[in-house]
């Protein structure tokens, strides 16, 4: 009997087994994350309600939203050329605000209780030696989950900075509720204002800066060899922990130590990181242009469309024009065309440097066909 007629080939068997293992892994991770959201989603509001009370908790929550309004628009501006899906941005924020904060609250509190018998100031020791490790690890885990769950949405350094910043923004939001509520209960409005000025106005980017270092390392490693992909992210995480520990150390040394560290250490690092992020944004624009030019050379898009796609203002103008000539359907088609084109450029980048998966050619064809269909709507 011909064995080939009754048994799949070895390659088919291996592919089927690999696909089954991948589905099992994804299902397990998804279930674990849902469980984590459920547990921490119950724990955090419970602690806030018991410790602060309903009225104080609501007040602290409202005030904590103000720094979010400072940080999030800047992160979204940084991500403007290849905007992340709103659902993924929301997932990142909730990871920071719920899973990371709730778990960190439990672990940090437990470590403080354990240190109480070993040191005269367990709060300070926990803040400097425990909290940075716990919190940066939990925020970094959110980055890894996003990378695992939606690899196609994680293209490089900018995505690393943005997702890390959003996770950290969510973490700071939830953490601020506790800090502001405690300050209000202990010292009234004066205490709340003092804490808000420090955490909400002077240092709203502290957590995004720390976790952003991890995001840079993870994003940069994606387009490197296997060895660097294993080495660079842990080094970035260690750097984030070190920055976080230095920040917390300055906070427990009194006002003089805080302001000295803030002006001499933290501000220069923040300025350098900001300049680096802007440079990477400009570089991403150049990458989009260079990779789309390949398709322009083959007639898939025009040089004028390449110029439009690499200018935020021209994109906005194009959407307005599309709305004028085609109504809501036309505007939607133009937005889809722009999103698909930038996604195509990022896919071409992965295909060029060898980091794209085996389904990349089919995805490339799908994006080109989607762009053609969107252009047809616009006439």
mmCIF file of C-alpha atoms in Angstrom:
data_model
loop_
_atom_site.group_PDB
_atom_site.id
_atom_site.type_symbol
_atom_site.label_atom_id
_atom_site.label_comp_id
_atom_site.label_asym_id
_atom_site.label_seq_id
_atom_site.Cartn_x
_atom_site.Cartn_y
_atom_site.Cartn_z
ATOM 1 C CA UNK A 1 0.000 0.000 0.000
ATOM 2 C CA UNK A 2 1.215 3.512 -0.768
ATOM 3 C CA UNK A 3 1.778 5.040 2.678
ATOM 4 C CA UNK A 4 1.522 8.551 1.231
ATOM 5 C CA UNK A 5 -2.157 7.997 0.473
ATOM 6 C CA UNK A 6 -3.106 7.385 4.089
ATOM 7 C CA UNK A 7 -0.650 9.498 6.082
ATOM 8 C CA UNK A 8 0.100 13.206 5.871
ATOM 9 C CA UNK A 9 3.627 14.171 5.019
ATOM 10 C CA UNK A 10 6.099 14.786 7.800
ATOM 11 C CA UNK A 11 6.060 18.511 7.035
ATOM 12 C CA UNK A 12 2.261 18.651 7.273
ATOM 13 C CA UNK A 13 2.333 16.762 10.567
ATOM 14 C CA UNK A 14 4.951 19.072 12.046
ATOM 15 C CA UNK A 15 3.014 22.146 10.929
ATOM 16 C CA UNK A 16 -0.217 20.808 12.401
ATOM 17 C CA UNK A 17 1.473 19.995 15.709
ATOM 18 C CA UNK A 18 3.144 23.415 15.824
ATOM 19 C CA UNK A 19 -0.151 25.155 15.088
ATOM 20 C CA UNK A 20 -1.880 23.145 17.816
ATOM 21 C CA UNK A 21 0.841 24.016 20.343
ATOM 22 C CA UNK A 22 0.600 27.679 19.400
ATOM 23 C CA UNK A 23 -3.170 27.665 19.910
ATOM 24 C CA UNK A 24 -2.760 25.969 23.286
ATOM 25 C CA UNK A 25 -0.123 28.488 24.375
ATOM 26 C CA UNK A 26 -2.227 31.441 23.275
ATOM 27 C CA UNK A 27 -5.278 30.015 25.013
ATOM 28 C CA UNK A 28 -3.352 29.432 28.223
ATOM 29 C CA UNK A 29 -1.851 32.928 28.207
ATOM 30 C CA UNK A 30 -5.219 34.512 27.427
ATOM 31 C CA UNK A 31 -6.878 32.610 30.285
ATOM 32 C CA UNK A 32 -4.082 33.589 32.677
ATOM 33 C CA UNK A 33 -4.395 37.259 31.722
ATOM 34 C CA UNK A 34 -8.177 37.165 32.144
ATOM 35 C CA UNK A 35 -7.715 35.637 35.585
ATOM 36 C CA UNK A 36 -5.160 38.304 36.490
ATOM 37 C CA UNK A 37 -7.540 41.048 35.362
ATOM 38 C CA UNK A 38 -10.318 39.492 37.414
ATOM 39 C CA UNK A 39 -8.302 39.149 40.621
ATOM 40 C CA UNK A 40 -6.560 42.525 40.481
ATOM 41 C CA UNK A 41 -9.693 44.196 39.147
ATOM 42 C CA UNK A 42 -11.426 43.121 42.351
ATOM 43 C CA UNK A 43 -8.475 43.775 44.670
ATOM 44 C CA UNK A 44 -7.630 47.333 43.668
ATOM 45 C CA UNK A 45 -11.108 48.922 44.003
ATOM 46 C CA UNK A 46 -11.593 47.013 47.249
ATOM 47 C CA UNK A 47 -8.390 48.428 48.739
ATOM 48 C CA UNK A 48 -9.203 51.933 47.512
ATOM 49 C CA UNK A 49 -12.701 51.753 48.961
ATOM 50 C CA UNK A 50 -11.595 50.376 52.327
ATOM 51 C CA UNK A 51 -8.580 52.645 52.754
ATOM 52 C CA UNK A 52 -9.851 55.906 51.283
ATOM 53 C CA UNK A 53 -13.622 55.732 51.421
ATOM 54 C CA UNK A 54 -15.983 56.358 48.550
ATOM 55 C CA UNK A 55 -15.954 60.169 48.476
ATOM 56 C CA UNK A 56 -12.190 60.504 48.876
ATOM 57 C CA UNK A 57 -11.577 57.740 46.351
ATOM 58 C CA UNK A 58 -13.765 59.488 43.774
ATOM 59 C CA UNK A 59 -12.009 62.810 44.393
ATOM 60 C CA UNK A 60 -8.578 61.201 44.056
ATOM 61 C CA UNK A 61 -9.634 59.378 40.896
ATOM 62 C CA UNK A 62 -10.830 62.625 39.326
ATOM 63 C CA UNK A 63 -7.619 64.480 40.138
ATOM 64 C CA UNK A 64 -5.530 61.522 38.931
ATOM 65 C CA UNK A 65 -7.057 61.859 35.478
ATOM 66 C CA UNK A 66 -5.357 65.238 34.979
ATOM 67 C CA UNK A 67 -1.806 63.870 34.481
ATOM 68 C CA UNK A 68 -3.247 61.298 32.074
ATOM 69 C CA UNK A 69 -4.433 64.244 29.991
ATOM 70 C CA UNK A 70 -0.845 65.505 29.887
ATOM 71 C CA UNK A 71 0.955 62.259 29.094
ATOM 72 C CA UNK A 72 -1.387 60.408 26.729
ATOM 73 C CA UNK A 73 -1.679 63.097 23.996
ATOM 74 C CA UNK A 74 2.109 63.305 23.748
ATOM 75 C CA UNK A 75 2.427 59.529 23.462
ATOM 76 C CA UNK A 76 -0.232 59.482 20.740
ATOM 77 C CA UNK A 77 1.570 62.319 18.926
ATOM 78 C CA UNK A 78 4.758 60.280 19.016
ATOM 79 C CA UNK A 79 2.845 57.392 17.441
ATOM 80 C CA UNK A 80 1.074 59.477 14.801
ATOM 81 C CA UNK A 81 2.768 58.012 11.709
ATOM 82 C CA UNK A 82 1.754 54.455 12.578
ATOM 83 C CA UNK A 83 -1.042 54.791 15.108
ATOM 84 C CA UNK A 84 -1.681 51.734 17.263
ATOM 85 C CA UNK A 85 -5.186 50.214 17.341
ATOM 86 C CA UNK A 86 -7.332 51.898 20.019
ATOM 87 C CA UNK A 87 -8.148 48.492 21.515
ATOM 88 C CA UNK A 88 -4.440 47.748 22.022
ATOM 89 C CA UNK A 89 -3.835 51.176 23.565
ATOM 90 C CA UNK A 90 -6.723 50.576 25.958
ATOM 91 C CA UNK A 91 -5.399 47.108 26.801
ATOM 92 C CA UNK A 92 -1.984 48.593 27.593
ATOM 93 C CA UNK A 93 -3.510 51.265 29.838
ATOM 94 C CA UNK A 94 -5.657 48.732 31.683
ATOM 95 C CA UNK A 95 -2.683 46.415 32.136
ATOM 96 C CA UNK A 96 -0.850 49.200 33.920
ATOM 97 C CA UNK A 97 -3.851 50.474 35.871
ATOM 98 C CA UNK A 98 -5.233 47.087 36.944
ATOM 99 C CA UNK A 99 -2.869 44.120 36.681
ATOM 100 C CA UNK A 100 0.445 45.895 37.306
ATOM 101 C CA UNK A 101 -0.842 48.199 40.040
ATOM 102 C CA UNK A 102 -2.945 45.595 41.826
ATOM 103 C CA UNK A 103 -0.179 42.997 41.845
ATOM 104 C CA UNK A 104 2.470 45.550 42.835
ATOM 105 C CA UNK A 105 0.278 46.739 45.695
ATOM 106 C CA UNK A 106 0.081 43.220 47.094
ATOM 107 C CA UNK A 107 3.782 42.431 46.625
ATOM 108 C CA UNK A 108 5.072 45.777 47.883
ATOM 109 C CA UNK A 109 2.842 45.638 50.948
ATOM 110 C CA UNK A 110 3.944 42.091 51.676
ATOM 111 C CA UNK A 111 7.624 43.004 51.348
ATOM 112 C CA UNK A 112 7.204 45.952 53.704
ATOM 113 C CA UNK A 113 5.644 43.690 56.325
ATOM 114 C CA UNK A 114 8.490 41.194 55.957
ATOM 115 C CA UNK A 115 11.110 43.942 56.236
ATOM 116 C CA UNK A 116 9.520 45.417 59.364
ATOM 117 C CA UNK A 117 11.434 43.041 61.618
ATOM 118 C CA UNK A 118 14.734 43.440 59.760
ATOM 119 C CA UNK A 119 15.117 47.200 59.342
ATOM 120 C CA UNK A 120 14.220 50.404 61.131
ATOM 121 C CA UNK A 121 12.613 51.932 58.032
ATOM 122 C CA UNK A 122 10.908 49.174 56.029
ATOM 123 C CA UNK A 123 8.972 51.658 53.883
ATOM 124 C CA UNK A 124 12.158 53.313 52.607
ATOM 125 C CA UNK A 125 13.949 50.017 52.019
ATOM 126 C CA UNK A 126 10.959 48.608 50.167
ATOM 127 C CA UNK A 127 10.632 51.765 48.062
ATOM 128 C CA UNK A 128 14.266 51.672 46.935
ATOM 129 C CA UNK A 129 15.078 47.958 46.743
ATOM 130 C CA UNK A 130 11.767 46.171 46.187
ATOM 131 C CA UNK A 131 9.286 48.453 44.424
ATOM 132 C CA UNK A 132 11.464 49.191 41.354
ATOM 133 C CA UNK A 133 12.024 45.485 40.714
ATOM 134 C CA UNK A 134 8.388 44.542 41.255
ATOM 135 C CA UNK A 135 6.823 47.427 39.358
ATOM 136 C CA UNK A 136 9.134 47.483 36.346
ATOM 137 C CA UNK A 137 8.857 43.703 36.008
ATOM 138 C CA UNK A 138 5.070 43.886 36.015
ATOM 139 C CA UNK A 139 4.975 46.729 33.507
ATOM 140 C CA UNK A 140 7.520 44.927 31.348
ATOM 141 C CA UNK A 141 5.336 41.827 31.443
ATOM 142 C CA UNK A 142 2.605 43.901 29.815
ATOM 143 C CA UNK A 143 4.957 44.727 26.950
ATOM 144 C CA UNK A 144 5.779 41.059 26.493
ATOM 145 C CA UNK A 145 2.091 40.153 26.475
ATOM 146 C CA UNK A 146 1.356 42.714 23.747
ATOM 147 C CA UNK A 147 4.324 41.452 21.738
ATOM 148 C CA UNK A 148 3.132 37.858 22.164
ATOM 149 C CA UNK A 149 -0.526 38.579 21.459
ATOM 150 C CA UNK A 150 -0.221 41.028 18.558
ATOM 151 C CA UNK A 151 3.297 40.774 17.148
ATOM 152 C CA UNK A 152 2.225 42.569 13.977
ATOM 153 C CA UNK A 153 1.423 45.701 16.004
ATOM 154 C CA UNK A 154 4.875 45.853 17.606
ATOM 155 C CA UNK A 155 7.262 47.064 14.904
ATOM 156 C CA UNK A 156 10.154 48.746 16.675
ATOM 157 C CA UNK A 157 11.386 51.387 19.068
ATOM 158 C CA UNK A 158 8.491 53.823 18.682
ATOM 159 C CA UNK A 159 5.951 51.102 19.422
ATOM 160 C CA UNK A 160 8.047 50.037 22.403
ATOM 161 C CA UNK A 161 8.104 53.578 23.786
ATOM 162 C CA UNK A 162 4.394 54.130 23.165
ATOM 163 C CA UNK A 163 3.122 50.855 24.622
ATOM 164 C CA UNK A 164 5.515 51.166 27.568
ATOM 165 C CA UNK A 165 4.424 54.755 28.139
ATOM 166 C CA UNK A 166 0.731 53.866 28.034
ATOM 167 C CA UNK A 167 1.209 50.964 30.455
ATOM 168 C CA UNK A 168 3.175 53.248 32.770
ATOM 169 C CA UNK A 169 0.560 55.987 32.431
ATOM 170 C CA UNK A 170 -2.116 53.537 33.556
ATOM 171 C CA UNK A 171 0.077 52.433 36.443
ATOM 172 C CA UNK A 172 0.738 56.013 37.558
ATOM 173 C CA UNK A 173 -2.978 56.824 37.269
ATOM 174 C CA UNK A 174 -3.999 54.044 39.651
ATOM 175 C CA UNK A 175 -1.056 54.667 41.969
ATOM 176 C CA UNK A 176 -1.889 58.369 42.132
ATOM 177 C CA UNK A 177 -5.397 57.557 43.336
ATOM 178 C CA UNK A 178 -3.888 55.963 46.435
ATOM 179 C CA UNK A 179 -1.264 58.653 47.032
ATOM 180 C CA UNK A 180 -3.677 61.537 46.528
ATOM 181 C CA UNK A 181 -6.408 59.915 48.603
ATOM 182 C CA UNK A 182 -4.045 59.247 51.501
ATOM 183 C CA UNK A 183 -2.731 62.807 51.342
ATOM 184 C CA UNK A 184 -6.266 64.198 51.428
ATOM 185 C CA UNK A 185 -7.310 62.019 54.369
ATOM 186 C CA UNK A 186 -4.191 62.953 56.340
ATOM 187 C CA UNK A 187 -3.753 66.652 55.488
ATOM 188 C CA UNK A 188 -6.873 67.764 53.666
ATOM 189 C CA UNK A 189 -6.849 69.870 50.526
ATOM 190 C CA UNK A 190 -3.373 71.224 51.237
ATOM 191 C CA UNK A 191 -1.925 67.719 51.316
ATOM 192 C CA UNK A 192 -3.737 66.696 48.150
ATOM 193 C CA UNK A 193 -2.489 69.766 46.259
ATOM 194 C CA UNK A 194 1.094 69.225 47.422
ATOM 195 C CA UNK A 195 1.137 65.602 46.257
ATOM 196 C CA UNK A 196 -0.567 66.510 42.983
ATOM 197 C CA UNK A 197 2.032 69.176 42.204
ATOM 198 C CA UNK A 198 4.881 66.716 42.770
ATOM 199 C CA UNK A 199 3.388 63.678 41.059
ATOM 200 C CA UNK A 200 1.023 65.259 38.549
ATOM 201 C CA UNK A 201 2.830 68.390 37.400
ATOM 202 C CA UNK A 202 6.530 68.080 38.222
ATOM 203 C CA UNK A 203 6.994 64.385 37.485
ATOM 204 C CA UNK A 204 4.089 63.006 35.395
ATOM 205 C CA UNK A 205 6.579 61.361 33.031
ATOM 206 C CA UNK A 206 8.556 59.496 35.701
ATOM 207 C CA UNK A 207 6.906 56.102 35.200
ATOM 208 C CA UNK A 208 6.723 56.455 31.383
ATOM 209 C CA UNK A 209 10.433 57.287 31.371
ATOM 210 C CA UNK A 210 11.416 54.244 33.434
ATOM 211 C CA UNK A 211 9.300 51.764 31.513
ATOM 212 C CA UNK A 212 10.114 53.516 28.248
ATOM 213 C CA UNK A 213 13.703 52.327 28.617
ATOM 214 C CA UNK A 214 12.417 48.745 28.646
ATOM 215 C CA UNK A 215 10.274 49.555 25.620
ATOM 216 C CA UNK A 216 13.255 50.944 23.704
ATOM 217 C CA UNK A 217 15.311 47.843 24.436
ATOM 218 C CA UNK A 218 12.510 45.476 23.429
ATOM 219 C CA UNK A 219 11.643 47.423 20.278
ATOM 220 C CA UNK A 220 15.273 47.714 19.184
ATOM 221 C CA UNK A 221 15.924 44.022 19.736
ATOM 222 C CA UNK A 222 13.109 42.941 17.401
ATOM 223 C CA UNK A 223 15.210 43.673 14.331
ATOM 224 C CA UNK A 224 18.411 42.101 15.635
ATOM 225 C CA UNK A 225 19.769 38.568 15.754
ATOM 226 C CA UNK A 226 18.635 35.858 18.198
ATOM 227 C CA UNK A 227 21.454 36.540 20.669
ATOM 228 C CA UNK A 228 20.714 40.258 20.967
ATOM 229 C CA UNK A 229 16.975 39.553 21.182
ATOM 230 C CA UNK A 230 17.731 37.544 24.319
ATOM 231 C CA UNK A 231 20.252 39.964 25.851
ATOM 232 C CA UNK A 232 19.013 43.498 25.147
ATOM 233 C CA UNK A 233 15.492 43.414 26.715
ATOM 234 C CA UNK A 234 16.735 42.196 30.143
ATOM 235 C CA UNK A 235 19.430 44.889 30.083
ATOM 236 C CA UNK A 236 16.765 47.486 29.318
ATOM 237 C CA UNK A 237 14.639 46.186 32.186
ATOM 238 C CA UNK A 238 17.618 46.424 34.558
ATOM 239 C CA UNK A 239 18.233 50.000 33.419
ATOM 240 C CA UNK A 240 14.562 50.839 34.063
ATOM 241 C CA UNK A 241 14.795 49.349 37.556
ATOM 242 C CA UNK A 242 17.962 51.345 38.256
ATOM 243 C CA UNK A 243 16.386 54.637 37.176
ATOM 244 C CA UNK A 244 13.288 53.853 39.233
ATOM 245 C CA UNK A 245 15.372 52.983 42.298
ATOM 246 C CA UNK A 246 17.396 56.203 41.970
ATOM 247 C CA UNK A 247 14.162 58.200 41.743
ATOM 248 C CA UNK A 248 12.699 56.536 44.816
ATOM 249 C CA UNK A 249 15.971 57.002 46.700
ATOM 250 C CA UNK A 250 15.843 60.737 46.055
ATOM 251 C CA UNK A 251 12.252 60.783 47.318
ATOM 252 C CA UNK A 252 13.121 59.205 50.687
ATOM 253 C CA UNK A 253 16.150 61.442 51.364
ATOM 254 C CA UNK A 254 14.110 64.574 52.008
ATOM 255 C CA UNK A 255 13.310 67.701 49.994
ATOM 256 C CA UNK A 256 16.958 68.657 49.507
ATOM 257 C CA UNK A 257 17.914 65.285 48.096
ATOM 258 C CA UNK A 258 14.838 65.164 45.898
ATOM 259 C CA UNK A 259 15.373 68.539 44.257
ATOM 260 C CA UNK A 260 19.094 67.969 43.792
ATOM 261 C CA UNK A 261 18.477 64.633 42.090
ATOM 262 C CA UNK A 262 15.595 66.070 40.074
ATOM 263 C CA UNK A 263 17.606 68.963 38.628
ATOM 264 C CA UNK A 264 20.989 67.282 38.236
ATOM 265 C CA UNK A 265 19.953 63.733 37.375
ATOM 266 C CA UNK A 266 16.334 63.262 36.371
ATOM 267 C CA UNK A 267 15.795 66.337 34.187
ATOM 268 C CA UNK A 268 18.853 65.724 31.957
ATOM 269 C CA UNK A 269 17.869 62.066 31.518
ATOM 270 C CA UNK A 270 14.296 63.026 30.664
ATOM 271 C CA UNK A 271 15.504 65.659 28.178
ATOM 272 C CA UNK A 272 17.850 63.153 26.529
ATOM 273 C CA UNK A 273 15.130 60.498 26.332
ATOM 274 C CA UNK A 274 12.677 63.009 24.835
ATOM 275 C CA UNK A 275 15.206 64.081 22.204
ATOM 276 C CA UNK A 276 15.887 60.435 21.395
ATOM 277 C CA UNK A 277 12.158 59.668 21.036
ATOM 278 C CA UNK A 278 11.676 62.614 18.660
ATOM 279 C CA UNK A 279 14.691 61.498 16.613
ATOM 280 C CA UNK A 280 13.259 57.981 16.347
ATOM 281 C CA UNK A 281 9.923 59.453 15.236
ATOM 282 C CA UNK A 282 11.644 61.372 12.439
ATOM 283 C CA UNK A 283 13.565 58.234 11.526
ATOM 284 C CA UNK A 284 10.337 56.217 11.364
ATOM 285 C CA UNK A 285 8.945 58.740 8.909
ATOM 286 C CA UNK A 286 12.002 58.194 6.728
ATOM 287 C CA UNK A 287 11.610 54.418 6.942
ATOM 288 C CA UNK A 288 7.977 54.653 5.868
ATOM 289 C CA UNK A 289 8.970 56.814 2.907
ATOM 290 C CA UNK A 290 11.795 54.539 1.790
ATOM 291 C CA UNK A 291 9.763 51.332 2.005
ATOM 292 C CA UNK A 292 6.707 52.811 0.277
ATOM 293 C CA UNK A 293 8.907 54.151 -2.510
ATOM 294 C CA UNK A 294 9.525 50.522 -3.524
ATOM 295 C CA UNK A 295 5.812 50.128 -4.226
ATOM 296 C CA UNK A 296 5.709 53.484 -6.001
ATOM 297 C CA UNK A 297 8.477 52.264 -8.313
ATOM 298 C CA UNK A 298 6.243 49.336 -9.293
ATOM 299 C CA UNK A 299 3.150 51.498 -9.757
ATOM 300 C CA UNK A 300 1.137 50.337 -6.748
ATOM 301 C CA UNK A 301 1.018 53.865 -5.344
ATOM 302 C CA UNK A 302 2.038 57.242 -6.722
ATOM 303 C CA UNK A 303 4.932 59.459 -5.553
ATOM 304 C CA UNK A 304 2.328 62.043 -4.508
ATOM 305 C CA UNK A 305 0.677 59.449 -2.275
ATOM 306 C CA UNK A 306 4.040 58.617 -0.699
ATOM 307 C CA UNK A 307 4.485 62.312 0.147
ATOM 308 C CA UNK A 308 0.976 62.455 1.582
ATOM 309 C CA UNK A 309 1.491 59.343 3.693
ATOM 310 C CA UNK A 310 4.664 60.730 5.286
ATOM 311 C CA UNK A 311 3.125 64.055 6.307
ATOM 312 C CA UNK A 312 0.629 64.237 9.158
ATOM 313 C CA UNK A 313 -0.817 67.521 7.893
ATOM 314 C CA UNK A 314 -1.219 66.159 4.345
ATOM 315 C CA UNK A 315 -2.907 63.041 5.695
ATOM 316 C CA UNK A 316 -5.379 65.250 7.519
ATOM 317 C CA UNK A 317 -5.970 67.303 4.369
ATOM 318 C CA UNK A 318 -6.499 64.125 2.346
ATOM 319 C CA UNK A 319 -9.126 62.864 4.789
ATOM 320 C CA UNK A 320 -10.937 66.206 4.611
ATOM 321 C CA UNK A 321 -10.882 66.066 0.809
ATOM 322 C CA UNK A 322 -12.156 62.481 0.855
ATOM 323 C CA UNK A 323 -15.014 63.503 3.139
ATOM 324 C CA UNK A 324 -15.907 66.341 0.781
ATOM 325 C CA UNK A 325 -16.054 64.166 -2.329
ATOM 326 C CA UNK A 326 -17.251 60.908 -0.799
ATOM 327 C CA UNK A 327 -18.902 61.706 2.502
ATOM 328 C CA UNK A 328 -18.370 59.437 5.475
ATOM 329 C CA UNK A 329 -17.640 56.454 3.215
ATOM 330 C CA UNK A 330 -14.956 58.422 1.411
ATOM 331 C CA UNK A 331 -13.299 59.554 4.625
ATOM 332 C CA UNK A 332 -13.325 55.986 5.955
ATOM 333 C CA UNK A 333 -11.792 54.733 2.710
ATOM 334 C CA UNK A 334 -9.008 57.323 2.909
ATOM 335 C CA UNK A 335 -8.278 56.462 6.522
ATOM 336 C CA UNK A 336 -8.166 52.764 5.631
ATOM 337 C CA UNK A 337 -5.859 53.522 2.712
ATOM 338 C CA UNK A 338 -3.494 55.464 4.964
ATOM 339 C CA UNK A 339 -3.495 52.842 7.718
ATOM 340 C CA UNK A 340 -2.951 49.970 5.284
ATOM 341 C CA UNK A 341 -0.147 51.820 3.501
ATOM 342 C CA UNK A 342 1.778 52.454 6.702
ATOM 343 C CA UNK A 343 1.188 48.864 7.810
ATOM 344 C CA UNK A 344 2.536 47.788 4.429
ATOM 345 C CA UNK A 345 5.681 49.866 4.966
ATOM 346 C CA UNK A 346 6.245 48.262 8.374
ATOM 347 C CA UNK A 347 5.680 44.807 6.889
ATOM 348 C CA UNK A 348 8.180 45.560 4.118
ATOM 349 C CA UNK A 349 10.680 46.574 6.771
ATOM 350 C CA UNK A 350 10.277 43.227 8.545
ATOM 351 C CA UNK A 351 10.532 41.372 5.248
ATOM 352 C CA UNK A 352 13.713 43.252 4.382
ATOM 353 C CA UNK A 353 15.498 42.549 7.656
ATOM 354 C CA UNK A 354 14.298 38.956 7.920
ATOM 355 C CA UNK A 355 12.041 39.335 10.971
ATOM 356 C CA UNK A 356 8.743 38.759 9.115
ATOM 357 C CA UNK A 357 6.881 35.501 9.519
ATOM 358 C CA UNK A 358 6.081 32.975 6.782
ATOM 359 C CA UNK A 359 2.717 34.621 6.140
ATOM 360 C CA UNK A 360 4.278 37.951 5.148
ATOM 361 C CA UNK A 361 3.877 37.603 1.345
ATOM 362 C CA UNK A 362 0.175 36.802 1.706
ATOM 363 C CA UNK A 363 -0.268 39.731 4.096
ATOM 364 C CA UNK A 364 1.570 41.995 1.661
ATOM 365 C CA UNK A 365 -0.810 40.990 -1.116
ATOM 366 C CA UNK A 366 -3.827 41.510 1.147
ATOM 367 C CA UNK A 367 -2.714 45.031 2.075
ATOM 368 C CA UNK A 368 -2.055 45.973 -1.547
ATOM 369 C CA UNK A 369 -5.487 44.712 -2.575
ATOM 370 C CA UNK A 370 -7.127 46.560 0.334
ATOM 371 C CA UNK A 371 -5.393 49.789 -0.708
ATOM 372 C CA UNK A 372 -6.567 49.298 -4.282
ATOM 373 C CA UNK A 373 -10.142 48.752 -3.086
ATOM 374 C CA UNK A 374 -10.008 51.857 -0.887
ATOM 375 C CA UNK A 375 -8.706 53.937 -3.792
ATOM 376 C CA UNK A 376 -11.566 52.663 -5.960
ATOM 377 C CA UNK A 377 -14.091 54.042 -3.457
ATOM 378 C CA UNK A 378 -12.518 57.457 -3.898
ATOM 379 C CA UNK A 379 -12.739 57.234 -7.662
#
